PDB file of C-alpha atoms in Angstrom:
ATOM      1  CA  UNK P   1     -30.010  22.155 -50.800  1.00  0.00           C
ATOM      2  CA  UNK P   2     -28.092  18.870 -50.703  1.00  0.00           C
ATOM      3  CA  UNK P   3     -26.958  19.258 -54.324  1.00  0.00           C
ATOM      4  CA  UNK P   4     -25.061  22.499 -53.728  1.00  0.00           C
ATOM      5  CA  UNK P   5     -21.275  22.264 -53.800  1.00  0.00           C
ATOM      6  CA  UNK P   6     -20.614  23.988 -50.483  1.00  0.00           C
ATOM      7  CA  UNK P   7     -17.914  23.491 -47.865  1.00  0.00           C
ATOM      8  CA  UNK P   8     -18.797  24.093 -44.231  1.00  0.00           C
ATOM      9  CA  UNK P   9     -15.683  25.404 -42.494  1.00  0.00           C
ATOM     10  CA  UNK P  10     -15.073  25.274 -38.743  1.00  0.00           C
ATOM     11  CA  UNK P  11     -11.820  26.567 -37.289  1.00  0.00           C
ATOM     12  CA  UNK P  12     -10.179  25.081 -34.212  1.00  0.00           C
ATOM     13  CA  UNK P  13      -9.477  28.708 -33.274  1.00  0.00           C
ATOM     14  CA  UNK P  14     -12.513  30.019 -31.333  1.00  0.00           C
ATOM     15  CA  UNK P  15     -11.836  33.536 -32.635  1.00  0.00           C
ATOM     16  CA  UNK P  16     -13.263  32.514 -36.014  1.00  0.00           C
ATOM     17  CA  UNK P  17     -16.942  31.633 -36.426  1.00  0.00           C
ATOM     18  CA  UNK P  18     -17.931  28.743 -38.715  1.00  0.00           C
ATOM     19  CA  UNK P  19     -18.894  29.721 -42.262  1.00  0.00           C
ATOM     20  CA  UNK P  20     -19.755  28.318 -45.687  1.00  0.00           C
ATOM     21  CA  UNK P  21     -17.931  28.744 -48.979  1.00  0.00           C
ATOM     22  CA  UNK P  22     -18.841  27.666 -52.492  1.00  0.00           C
ATOM     23  CA  UNK P  23     -16.539  24.941 -53.818  1.00  0.00           C
ATOM     24  CA  UNK P  24     -16.017  26.926 -57.019  1.00  0.00           C
ATOM     25  CA  UNK P  25     -14.444  29.734 -54.930  1.00  0.00           C
ATOM     26  CA  UNK P  26     -11.789  27.439 -53.415  1.00  0.00           C
ATOM     27  CA  UNK P  27      -8.286  27.946 -54.818  1.00  0.00           C
ATOM     28  CA  UNK P  28      -6.322  25.741 -52.392  1.00  0.00           C
ATOM     29  CA  UNK P  29      -6.924  23.404 -49.470  1.00  0.00           C
ATOM     30  CA  UNK P  30      -4.270  23.089 -46.795  1.00  0.00           C
ATOM     31  CA  UNK P  31      -4.039  20.679 -43.884  1.00  0.00           C
ATOM     32  CA  UNK P  32      -2.250  21.689 -40.687  1.00  0.00           C
ATOM     33  CA  UNK P  33      -0.069  18.902 -39.292  1.00  0.00           C
ATOM     34  CA  UNK P  34       1.426  20.762 -36.323  1.00  0.00           C
ATOM     35  CA  UNK P  35       2.132  24.169 -34.882  1.00  0.00           C
ATOM     36  CA  UNK P  36       4.820  25.681 -32.696  1.00  0.00           C
ATOM     37  CA  UNK P  37       3.920  27.910 -29.771  1.00  0.00           C
ATOM     38  CA  UNK P  38       5.506  29.354 -26.639  1.00  0.00           C
ATOM     39  CA  UNK P  39       2.304  28.671 -24.681  1.00  0.00           C
ATOM     40  CA  UNK P  40       0.122  25.617 -24.235  1.00  0.00           C
ATOM     41  CA  UNK P  41      -3.404  25.827 -25.645  1.00  0.00           C
ATOM     42  CA  UNK P  42      -6.219  26.066 -23.120  1.00  0.00           C
ATOM     43  CA  UNK P  43      -7.841  22.664 -22.716  1.00  0.00           C
ATOM     44  CA  UNK P  44     -11.564  22.435 -23.406  1.00  0.00           C
ATOM     45  CA  UNK P  45     -12.114  20.119 -20.447  1.00  0.00           C
ATOM     46  CA  UNK P  46     -10.796  20.225 -16.924  1.00  0.00           C
ATOM     47  CA  UNK P  47      -9.515  17.051 -15.306  1.00  0.00           C
ATOM     48  CA  UNK P  48     -12.624  16.963 -13.098  1.00  0.00           C
ATOM     49  CA  UNK P  49     -14.900  17.186 -16.134  1.00  0.00           C
ATOM     50  CA  UNK P  50     -13.046  14.384 -17.920  1.00  0.00           C
ATOM     51  CA  UNK P  51     -13.191  12.221 -14.794  1.00  0.00           C
ATOM     52  CA  UNK P  52     -16.932  12.770 -14.582  1.00  0.00           C
ATOM     53  CA  UNK P  53     -17.378  11.812 -18.244  1.00  0.00           C
ATOM     54  CA  UNK P  54     -15.360   8.610 -17.785  1.00  0.00           C
ATOM     55  CA  UNK P  55     -17.381   7.643 -14.705  1.00  0.00           C
ATOM     56  CA  UNK P  56     -20.648   8.259 -16.574  1.00  0.00           C
ATOM     57  CA  UNK P  57     -19.449   6.103 -19.465  1.00  0.00           C
ATOM     58  CA  UNK P  58     -18.458   3.329 -17.066  1.00  0.00           C
ATOM     59  CA  UNK P  59     -21.959   3.378 -15.560  1.00  0.00           C
ATOM     60  CA  UNK P  60     -23.514   3.193 -19.036  1.00  0.00           C
ATOM     61  CA  UNK P  61     -21.327   0.188 -19.928  1.00  0.00           C
ATOM     62  CA  UNK P  62     -22.389  -1.574 -16.720  1.00  0.00           C
ATOM     63  CA  UNK P  63     -26.070  -0.934 -17.562  1.00  0.00           C
ATOM     64  CA  UNK P  64     -25.586  -2.259 -21.106  1.00  0.00           C
ATOM     65  CA  UNK P  65     -23.873  -5.417 -19.840  1.00  0.00           C
ATOM     66  CA  UNK P  66     -26.817  -6.103 -17.506  1.00  0.00           C
ATOM     67  CA  UNK P  67     -29.406  -5.614 -20.268  1.00  0.00           C
TER      68      UNK P  67
END
């Protein structure tokens, strides 16, 4: 229910599935500011996909301006 004190956790690491935890079970909350790695992370979108998204958004803006 909406009154439960629950945190919904979603990792940016795809290895870990999202899960819930009761607030009363939380001992600490940390925030990651940066990480160091020898490899670059795999991008979620290719350049072609991003280009397509931008073009679609441009078309939507043109339609909205005409309306």
